[in-house]
Coordinates of C-alpha atoms in Angstrom, one line a residue:
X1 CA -138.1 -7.9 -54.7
X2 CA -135.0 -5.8 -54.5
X3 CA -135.7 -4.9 -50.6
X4 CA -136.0 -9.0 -49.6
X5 CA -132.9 -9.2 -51.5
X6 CA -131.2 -6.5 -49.5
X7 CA -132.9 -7.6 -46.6
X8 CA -131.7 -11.2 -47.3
X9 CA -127.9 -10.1 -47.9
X10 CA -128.1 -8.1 -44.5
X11 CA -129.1 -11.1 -42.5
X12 CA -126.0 -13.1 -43.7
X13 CA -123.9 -10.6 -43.1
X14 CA -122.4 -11.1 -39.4
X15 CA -123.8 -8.5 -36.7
X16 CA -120.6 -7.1 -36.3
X17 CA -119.9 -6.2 -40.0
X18 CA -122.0 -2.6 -40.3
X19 CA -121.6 0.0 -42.8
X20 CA -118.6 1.7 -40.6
X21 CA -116.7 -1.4 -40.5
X22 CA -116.9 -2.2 -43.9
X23 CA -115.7 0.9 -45.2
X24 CA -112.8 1.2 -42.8
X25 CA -111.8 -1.9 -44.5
X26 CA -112.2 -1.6 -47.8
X27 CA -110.4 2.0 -47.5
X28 CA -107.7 0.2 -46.1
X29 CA -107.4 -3.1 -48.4
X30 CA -107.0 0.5 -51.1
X31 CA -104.5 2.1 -49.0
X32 CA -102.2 -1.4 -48.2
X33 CA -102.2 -2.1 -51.6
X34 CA -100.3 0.9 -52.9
X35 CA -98.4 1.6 -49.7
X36 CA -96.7 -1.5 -49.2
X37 CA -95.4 -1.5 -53.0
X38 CA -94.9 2.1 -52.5
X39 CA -92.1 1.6 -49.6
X40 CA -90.2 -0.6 -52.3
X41 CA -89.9 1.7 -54.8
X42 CA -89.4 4.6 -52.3
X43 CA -85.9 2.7 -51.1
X44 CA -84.9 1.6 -55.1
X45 CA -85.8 5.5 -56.5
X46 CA -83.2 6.2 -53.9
X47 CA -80.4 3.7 -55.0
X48 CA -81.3 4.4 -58.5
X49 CA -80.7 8.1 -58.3
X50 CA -77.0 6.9 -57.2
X51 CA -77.7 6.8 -53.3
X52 CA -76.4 4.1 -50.8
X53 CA -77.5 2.7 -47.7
X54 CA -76.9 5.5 -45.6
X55 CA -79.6 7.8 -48.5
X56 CA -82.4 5.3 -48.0
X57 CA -81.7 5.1 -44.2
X58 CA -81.9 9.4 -44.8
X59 CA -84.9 8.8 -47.0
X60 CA -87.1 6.3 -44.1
X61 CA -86.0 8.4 -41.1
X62 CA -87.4 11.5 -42.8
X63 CA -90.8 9.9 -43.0
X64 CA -90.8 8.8 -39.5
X65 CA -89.2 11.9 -37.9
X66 CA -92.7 14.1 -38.5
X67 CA -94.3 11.1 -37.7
X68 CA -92.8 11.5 -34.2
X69 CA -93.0 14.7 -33.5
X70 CA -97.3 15.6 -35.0
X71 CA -98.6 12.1 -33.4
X72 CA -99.1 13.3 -29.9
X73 CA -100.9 16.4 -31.5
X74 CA -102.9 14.1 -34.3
X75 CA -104.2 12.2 -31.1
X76 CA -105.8 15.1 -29.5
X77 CA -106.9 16.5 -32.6
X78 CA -108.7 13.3 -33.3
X79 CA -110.6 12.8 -30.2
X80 CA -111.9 16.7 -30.5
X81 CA -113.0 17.2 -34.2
X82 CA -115.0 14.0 -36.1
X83 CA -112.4 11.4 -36.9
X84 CA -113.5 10.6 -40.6
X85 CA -112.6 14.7 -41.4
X86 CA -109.1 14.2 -40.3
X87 CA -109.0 10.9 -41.7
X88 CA -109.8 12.2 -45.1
X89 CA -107.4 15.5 -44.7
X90 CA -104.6 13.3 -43.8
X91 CA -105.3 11.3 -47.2
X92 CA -105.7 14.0 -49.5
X93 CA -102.0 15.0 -47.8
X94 CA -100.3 11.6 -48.4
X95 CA -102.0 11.7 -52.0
X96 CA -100.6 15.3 -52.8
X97 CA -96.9 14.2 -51.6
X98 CA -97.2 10.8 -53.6
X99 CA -98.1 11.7 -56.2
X100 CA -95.3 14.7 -56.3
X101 CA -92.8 12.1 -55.6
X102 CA -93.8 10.6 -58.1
X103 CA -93.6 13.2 -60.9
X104 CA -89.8 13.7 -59.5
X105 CA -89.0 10.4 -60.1
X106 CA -90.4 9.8 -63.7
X107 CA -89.1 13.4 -64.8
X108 CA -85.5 11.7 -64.0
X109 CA -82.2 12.7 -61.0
X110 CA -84.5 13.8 -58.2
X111 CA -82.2 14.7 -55.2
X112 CA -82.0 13.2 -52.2
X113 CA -83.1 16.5 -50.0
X114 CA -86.8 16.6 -52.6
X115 CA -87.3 13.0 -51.4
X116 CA -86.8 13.0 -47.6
X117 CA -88.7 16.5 -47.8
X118 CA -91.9 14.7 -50.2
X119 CA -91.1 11.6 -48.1
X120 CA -91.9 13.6 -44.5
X121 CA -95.1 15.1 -45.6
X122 CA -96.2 11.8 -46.1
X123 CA -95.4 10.9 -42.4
X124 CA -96.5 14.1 -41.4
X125 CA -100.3 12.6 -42.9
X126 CA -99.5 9.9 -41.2
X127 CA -99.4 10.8 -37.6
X128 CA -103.1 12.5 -38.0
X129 CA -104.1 9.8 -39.7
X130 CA -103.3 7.0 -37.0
X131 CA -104.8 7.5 -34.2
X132 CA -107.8 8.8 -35.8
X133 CA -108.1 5.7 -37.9
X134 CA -107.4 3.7 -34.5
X135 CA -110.1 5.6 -32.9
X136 CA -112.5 5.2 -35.2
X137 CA -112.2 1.7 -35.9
X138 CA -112.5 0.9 -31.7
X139 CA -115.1 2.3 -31.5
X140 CA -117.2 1.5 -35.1
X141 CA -117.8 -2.2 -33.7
X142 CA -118.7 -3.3 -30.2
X143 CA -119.6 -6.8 -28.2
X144 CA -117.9 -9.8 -27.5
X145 CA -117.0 -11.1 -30.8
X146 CA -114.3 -7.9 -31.1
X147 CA -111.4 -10.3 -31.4
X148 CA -113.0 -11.8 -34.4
X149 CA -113.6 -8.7 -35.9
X150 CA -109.9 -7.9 -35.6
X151 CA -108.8 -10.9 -37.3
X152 CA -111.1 -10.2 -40.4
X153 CA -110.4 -6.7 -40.2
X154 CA -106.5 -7.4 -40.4
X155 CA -106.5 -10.6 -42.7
X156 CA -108.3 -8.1 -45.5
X157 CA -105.4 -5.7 -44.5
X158 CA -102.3 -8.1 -44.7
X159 CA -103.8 -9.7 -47.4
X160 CA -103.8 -6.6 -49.5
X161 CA -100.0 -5.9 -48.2
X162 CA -99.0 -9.2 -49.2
X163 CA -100.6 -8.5 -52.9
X164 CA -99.3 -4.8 -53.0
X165 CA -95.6 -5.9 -51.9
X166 CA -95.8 -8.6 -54.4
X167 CA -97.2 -6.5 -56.9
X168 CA -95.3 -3.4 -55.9
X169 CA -91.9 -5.6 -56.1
X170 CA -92.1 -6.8 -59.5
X171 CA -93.5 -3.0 -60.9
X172 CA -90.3 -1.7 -59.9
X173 CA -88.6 -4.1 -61.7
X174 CA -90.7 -4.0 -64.6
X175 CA -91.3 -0.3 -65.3
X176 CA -89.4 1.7 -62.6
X177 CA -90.7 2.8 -58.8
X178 CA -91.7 6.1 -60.5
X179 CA -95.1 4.7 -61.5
X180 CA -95.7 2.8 -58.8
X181 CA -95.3 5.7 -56.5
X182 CA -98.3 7.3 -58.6
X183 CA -100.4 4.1 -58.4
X184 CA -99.9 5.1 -54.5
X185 CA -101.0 8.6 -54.8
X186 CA -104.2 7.8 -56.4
X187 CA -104.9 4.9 -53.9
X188 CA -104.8 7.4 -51.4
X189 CA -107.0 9.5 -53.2
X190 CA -109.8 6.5 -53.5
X191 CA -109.2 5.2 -50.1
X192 CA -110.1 9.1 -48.4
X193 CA -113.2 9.0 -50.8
X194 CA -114.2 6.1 -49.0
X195 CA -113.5 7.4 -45.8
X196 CA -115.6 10.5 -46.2
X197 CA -118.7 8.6 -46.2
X198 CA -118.6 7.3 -43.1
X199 CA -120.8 8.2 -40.0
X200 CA -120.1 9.4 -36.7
X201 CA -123.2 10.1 -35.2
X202 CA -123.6 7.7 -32.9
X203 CA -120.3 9.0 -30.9
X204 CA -121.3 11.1 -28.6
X205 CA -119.9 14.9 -28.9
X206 CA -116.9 15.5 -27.1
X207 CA -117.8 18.0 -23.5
X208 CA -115.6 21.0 -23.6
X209 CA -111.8 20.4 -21.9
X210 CA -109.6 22.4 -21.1
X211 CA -107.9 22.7 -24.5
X212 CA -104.7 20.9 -26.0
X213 CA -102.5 20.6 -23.3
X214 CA -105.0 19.0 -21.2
X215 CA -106.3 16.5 -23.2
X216 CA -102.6 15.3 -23.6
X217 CA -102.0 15.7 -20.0
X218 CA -105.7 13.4 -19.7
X219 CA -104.5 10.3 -22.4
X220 CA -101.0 10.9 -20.9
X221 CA -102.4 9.3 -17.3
X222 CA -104.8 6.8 -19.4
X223 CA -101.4 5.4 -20.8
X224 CA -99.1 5.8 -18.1
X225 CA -101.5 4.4 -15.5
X226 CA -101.3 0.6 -17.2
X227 CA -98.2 -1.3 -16.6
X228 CA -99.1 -3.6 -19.6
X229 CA -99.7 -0.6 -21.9
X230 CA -96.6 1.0 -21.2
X231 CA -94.6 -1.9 -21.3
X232 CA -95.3 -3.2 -24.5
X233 CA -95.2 -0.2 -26.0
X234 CA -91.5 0.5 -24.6
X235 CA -90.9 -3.1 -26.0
X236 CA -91.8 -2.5 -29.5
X237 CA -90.0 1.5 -30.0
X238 CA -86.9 -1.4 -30.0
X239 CA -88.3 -4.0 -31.7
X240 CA -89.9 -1.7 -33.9
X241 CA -86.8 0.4 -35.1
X242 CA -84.6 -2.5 -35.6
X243 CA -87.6 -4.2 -37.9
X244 CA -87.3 -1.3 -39.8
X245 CA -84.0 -0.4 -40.0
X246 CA -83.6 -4.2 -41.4
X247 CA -86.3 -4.2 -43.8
X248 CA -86.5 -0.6 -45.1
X249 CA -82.4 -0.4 -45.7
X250 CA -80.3 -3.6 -45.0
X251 CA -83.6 -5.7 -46.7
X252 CA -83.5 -3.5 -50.3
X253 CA -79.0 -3.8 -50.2
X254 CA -79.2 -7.6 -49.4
X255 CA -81.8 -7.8 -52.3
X256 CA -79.5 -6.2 -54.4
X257 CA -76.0 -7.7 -53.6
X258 CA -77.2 -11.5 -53.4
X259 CA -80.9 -12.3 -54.0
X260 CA -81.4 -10.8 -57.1
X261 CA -83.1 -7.1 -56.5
X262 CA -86.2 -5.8 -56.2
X263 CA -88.4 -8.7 -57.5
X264 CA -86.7 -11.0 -54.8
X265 CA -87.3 -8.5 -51.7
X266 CA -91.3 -8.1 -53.2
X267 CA -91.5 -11.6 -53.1
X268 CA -90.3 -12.0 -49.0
X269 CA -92.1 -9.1 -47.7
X270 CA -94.9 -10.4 -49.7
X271 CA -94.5 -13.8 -47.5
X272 CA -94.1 -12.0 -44.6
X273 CA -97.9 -10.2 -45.6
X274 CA -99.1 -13.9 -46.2
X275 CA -97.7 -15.3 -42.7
X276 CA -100.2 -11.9 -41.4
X277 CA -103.1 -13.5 -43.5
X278 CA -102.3 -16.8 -42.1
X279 CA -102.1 -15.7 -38.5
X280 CA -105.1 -13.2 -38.6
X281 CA -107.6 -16.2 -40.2
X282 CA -106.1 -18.2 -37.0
X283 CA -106.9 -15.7 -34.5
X284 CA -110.9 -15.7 -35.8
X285 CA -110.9 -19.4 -34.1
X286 CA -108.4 -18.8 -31.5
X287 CA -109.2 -16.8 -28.4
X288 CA -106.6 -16.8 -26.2
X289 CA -107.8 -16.3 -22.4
X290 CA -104.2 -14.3 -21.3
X291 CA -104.7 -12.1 -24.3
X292 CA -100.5 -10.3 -24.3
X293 CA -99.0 -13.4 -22.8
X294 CA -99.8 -15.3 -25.9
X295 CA -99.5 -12.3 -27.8
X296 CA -95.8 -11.7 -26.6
X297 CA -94.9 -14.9 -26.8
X298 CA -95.6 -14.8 -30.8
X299 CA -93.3 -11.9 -31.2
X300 CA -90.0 -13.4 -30.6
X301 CA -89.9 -15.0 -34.2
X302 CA -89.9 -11.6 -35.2
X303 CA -86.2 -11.8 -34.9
X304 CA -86.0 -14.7 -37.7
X305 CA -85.8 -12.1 -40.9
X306 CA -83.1 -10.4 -39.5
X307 CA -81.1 -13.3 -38.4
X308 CA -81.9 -14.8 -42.2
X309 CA -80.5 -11.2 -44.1
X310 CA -77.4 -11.8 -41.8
X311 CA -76.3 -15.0 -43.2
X312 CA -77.7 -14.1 -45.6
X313 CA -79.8 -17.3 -46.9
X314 CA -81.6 -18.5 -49.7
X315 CA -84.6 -16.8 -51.3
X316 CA -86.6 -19.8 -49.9
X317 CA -85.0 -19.8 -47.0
X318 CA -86.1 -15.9 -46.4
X319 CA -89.1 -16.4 -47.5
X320 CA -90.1 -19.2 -45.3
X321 CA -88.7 -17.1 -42.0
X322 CA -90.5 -14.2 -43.4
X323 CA -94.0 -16.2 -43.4
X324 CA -93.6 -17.1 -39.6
X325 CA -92.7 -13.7 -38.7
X326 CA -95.6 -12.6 -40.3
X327 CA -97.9 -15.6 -38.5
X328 CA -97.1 -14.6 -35.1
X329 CA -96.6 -10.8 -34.8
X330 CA -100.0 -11.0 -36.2
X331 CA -101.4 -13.1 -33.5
X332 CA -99.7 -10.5 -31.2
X333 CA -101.4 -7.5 -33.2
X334 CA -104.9 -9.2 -32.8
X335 CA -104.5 -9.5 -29.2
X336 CA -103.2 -6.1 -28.5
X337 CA -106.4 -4.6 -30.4
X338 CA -108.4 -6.9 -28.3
X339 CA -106.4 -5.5 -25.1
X340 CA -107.3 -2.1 -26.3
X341 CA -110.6 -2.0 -27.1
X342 CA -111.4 -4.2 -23.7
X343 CA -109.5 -1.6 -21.2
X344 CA -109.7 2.1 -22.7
X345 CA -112.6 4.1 -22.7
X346 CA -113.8 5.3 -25.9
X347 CA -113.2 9.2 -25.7
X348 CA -109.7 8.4 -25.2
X349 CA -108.8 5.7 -27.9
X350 CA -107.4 8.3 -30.1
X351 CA -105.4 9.8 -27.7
X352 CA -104.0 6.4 -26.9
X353 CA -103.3 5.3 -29.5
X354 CA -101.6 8.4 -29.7
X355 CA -98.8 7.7 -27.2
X356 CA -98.8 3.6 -28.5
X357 CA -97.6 5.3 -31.9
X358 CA -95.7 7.7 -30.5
X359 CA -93.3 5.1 -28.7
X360 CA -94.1 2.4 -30.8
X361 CA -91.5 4.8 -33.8
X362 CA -89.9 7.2 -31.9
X363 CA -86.9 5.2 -32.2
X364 CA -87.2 4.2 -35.8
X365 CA -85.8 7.4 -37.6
X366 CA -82.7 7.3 -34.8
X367 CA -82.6 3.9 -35.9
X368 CA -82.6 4.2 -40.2
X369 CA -80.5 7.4 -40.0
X370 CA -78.1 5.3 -38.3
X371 CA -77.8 2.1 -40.2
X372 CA -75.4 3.2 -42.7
X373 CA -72.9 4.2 -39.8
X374 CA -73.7 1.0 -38.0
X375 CA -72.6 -0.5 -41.7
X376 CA -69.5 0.9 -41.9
X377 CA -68.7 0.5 -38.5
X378 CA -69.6 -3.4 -37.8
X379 CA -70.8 -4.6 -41.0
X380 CA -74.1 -5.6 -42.3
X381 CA -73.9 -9.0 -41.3
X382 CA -73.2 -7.9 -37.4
X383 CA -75.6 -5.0 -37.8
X384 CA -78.5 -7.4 -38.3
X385 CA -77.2 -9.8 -36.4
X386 CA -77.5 -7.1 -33.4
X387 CA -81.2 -6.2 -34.9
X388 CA -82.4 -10.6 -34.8
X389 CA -80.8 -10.0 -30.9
X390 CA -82.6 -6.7 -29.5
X391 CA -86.2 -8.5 -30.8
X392 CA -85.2 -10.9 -28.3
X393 CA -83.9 -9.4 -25.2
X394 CA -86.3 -6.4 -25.3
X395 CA -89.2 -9.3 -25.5
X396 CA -88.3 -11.4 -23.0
X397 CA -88.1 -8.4 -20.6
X398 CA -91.5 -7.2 -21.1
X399 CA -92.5 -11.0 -20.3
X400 CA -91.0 -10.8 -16.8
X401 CA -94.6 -7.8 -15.8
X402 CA -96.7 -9.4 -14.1
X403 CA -99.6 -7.4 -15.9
X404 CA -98.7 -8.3 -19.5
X405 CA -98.7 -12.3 -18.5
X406 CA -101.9 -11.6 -16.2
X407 CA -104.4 -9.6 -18.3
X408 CA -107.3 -11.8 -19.2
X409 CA -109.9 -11.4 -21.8
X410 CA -113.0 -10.3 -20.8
X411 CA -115.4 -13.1 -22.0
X412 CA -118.5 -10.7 -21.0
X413 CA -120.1 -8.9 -23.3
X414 CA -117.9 -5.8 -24.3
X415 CA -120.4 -3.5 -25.2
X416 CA -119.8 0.1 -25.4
X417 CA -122.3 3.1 -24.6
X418 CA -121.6 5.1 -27.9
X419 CA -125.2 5.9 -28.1
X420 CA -127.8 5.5 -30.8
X421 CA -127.3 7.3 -33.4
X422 CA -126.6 4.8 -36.3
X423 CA -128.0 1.3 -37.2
X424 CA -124.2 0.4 -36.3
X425 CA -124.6 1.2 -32.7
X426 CA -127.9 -0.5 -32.4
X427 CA -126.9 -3.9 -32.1
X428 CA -123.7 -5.7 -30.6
X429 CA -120.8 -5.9 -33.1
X430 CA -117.5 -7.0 -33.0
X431 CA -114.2 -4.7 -32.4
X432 CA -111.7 -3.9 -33.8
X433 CA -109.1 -2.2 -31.4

């Protein structure tokens, strides 16, 4: 009785749902829950220890900086030793600093230079943690349904960033960022316990290079090598660091000085998590044949939150031009996984993914540590006013390549020689990179 019913489950479950695929997602729903309220308090511990914009900027460039400067090396390291192991490492790091950050909080005055040092240890997870994760999840799932896969595997994602921003927004208004930086640590401690279970045999072990400068030398000429990989990722280390620089430090001073603090700000990037929900359940229908020409295309209304900070409008207002942010980066973030899992092999995803990170934030701490200069200097309003315009230059320049309008969706089947080794690799399954 109890194996029909576990038979009967399996068969309504789609093919490319396996046991790999649903724990990457449910370690991540964990992870986006806590994370996303997380950055909130981060940026109001900051103000409410006495610092200003140009401290939070401090605060958000020192988790990027490491992020920077370890992902190249987190890439490599991720393609040679079994994904899940650094996955889990890099959680029990991000759990540790947490959940010290935390403790300095609640105990009361913690100095700036203990934050931006708790802060980049947690960045310093992160960029081991990225491209492994990225790596792992390409190549988890395989076949022609990989687009769809995407979509569910980011709607569960953004859906749990829309709840934890939410949720995370009105905690810090409730009962302080203190405790909700502690609910973060011990979501990253659930969210690696998940991740330890999962199972790479059916990757095939890595032959023997010629150690860690020639593996980066080797995803170096996979990334260099595509026009439409290089592009978009030299689009986005702008469009990127502006993003953040608005929402991480002119967002939280906005919030403060005319929408009503922190419950306010939770409530827009929580619409900006729905508008990810909303564009991710579109994108399981929706299969665009010129995968990064649609995909661009939905990334100039990325410039709408900055441009509605500026004025600065309404709650409703922002909230509204938050939600279409969210809608159509996302269908942009499907398609690039799409792009990515169609076009690199699978011994280099990691690496990769590496240098996508790598330029995707190399700008971003430049670009916080900045902000309260570019303040003083211009103004907020100009300030984001310049971040709304850079979204929009920088992304109609990557639309003039001819490969980024040209690359077409291989409606073939996409399946992947990872070998046997797993029920997940028996059968074709949807992608997710």
């Amino acid at each position: 009785m109890t194996s029909a019913s576990g038979s009967s489950r399996r068969s309504r479950r789609p093919a490319w749902a396996g046991r790999n695929y649903g724990l990457l997602t449910a370690a991540a729903v964990v992870t986006n829950l806590g994370s996303h309220g997380a950055l909130i308090a981060a940026a109001f511990a900051v103000l409410d220890a006495g610092g200003d914009g140009g401290d939070v900027g401090l605060v958000a460039a020192a988790r990027t900086l490491p992020l920077v400067v370890f992902l190249l090396i987190g890439g490599a390291v991720a393609d040679r030793l079994p994904r899940h192991r650094v996955m889990v490492a890099a959680n029990a790091l991000n759990c540790v600093s947490q959940g010290a950050f935390a403790v300095l909080v609640l105990a009361g005055e913690p100095r700036l230079w203990q934050m931006m040092l708790l802060t980049a240890l947690g960045g310093t997870g992160q960029a081991f943690f990225g491209p492994a994760a990225e790596g792992m999840l390409l190549s988890s799932v395989q076949g022609e349904q990989a687009g769809r896969a995407f979509a569910v595997f980011r709607m569960a994602m953004q859906g749990a960033a829309l709840g934890g921003a939410a949720l995370g927004g009105a905690m810090v208004a409730a009962i302080g960022p203190g405790w909700v930086l502690a609910a973060d640590a011990a979501a990253f401690a659930a969210a690696g316990a998940l991740r330890s279970f999962l199972d790479v045999s059916h990757i095939p072990p890595r032959a023997p290079g010629g150690g860690m400068l020639a593996d980066l030398r080797d995803g170096w000429r996979e990334f260099a090598g595509r026009p439409w990989l290089w592009g978009i990722v030299v689009q986005f280390s702008i469009a990127n660091a502006v993003v953040a620089a608005a929402d991480a430090v002119y967002g939280p001073l906005v919030a403060r000085d005319h929408l009503g603090g922190a419950g306010p700000w939770g409530l827009a990037l929580g619409c900006f998590g729905a508008g990810t929900v909303a564009g991710a359940l579109l994108m399981t229908r929706w299969k665009p044949r010129r995968l990064l020409l649609a995909g661009t295309l939905c990334v100039f209304p990325l410039a709408l939150p900055s441009a509605a900070l500026a004025v600065p409008v309404s709650v409703a207002s922002l909230c509204v031009a938050m939600f279409a942010a969210g809608a159509t980066v996302e269908v942009f973030g499907v398609s690039w996984m799409t792009a990515l899992h169609q076009e690199i092999p699978e011994d280099k995803l990691s690496r990769v993914s590496a240098y996508d990170w790598f330029g995707s934030v190399a700008l971003v701490p430049l670009a916080t540590a900045l902000t309260g200069p570019a303040e003083a200097a211009f103004g907020r309003p100009q300030a984001l006013w310049g971040c709304s315009a850079l979204v929009v230059v920088v992304t109609a320049a990557v639309l003039c390549m001819p490969d980024v309008r040209n690359l077409r969706r291989n409606t073939k089947d996409m399946m992947r020689e990872v070998g046997t080794g797993s029920p997940d690799a028996e059968r074709p399954v949807g992608g997710l990179g």
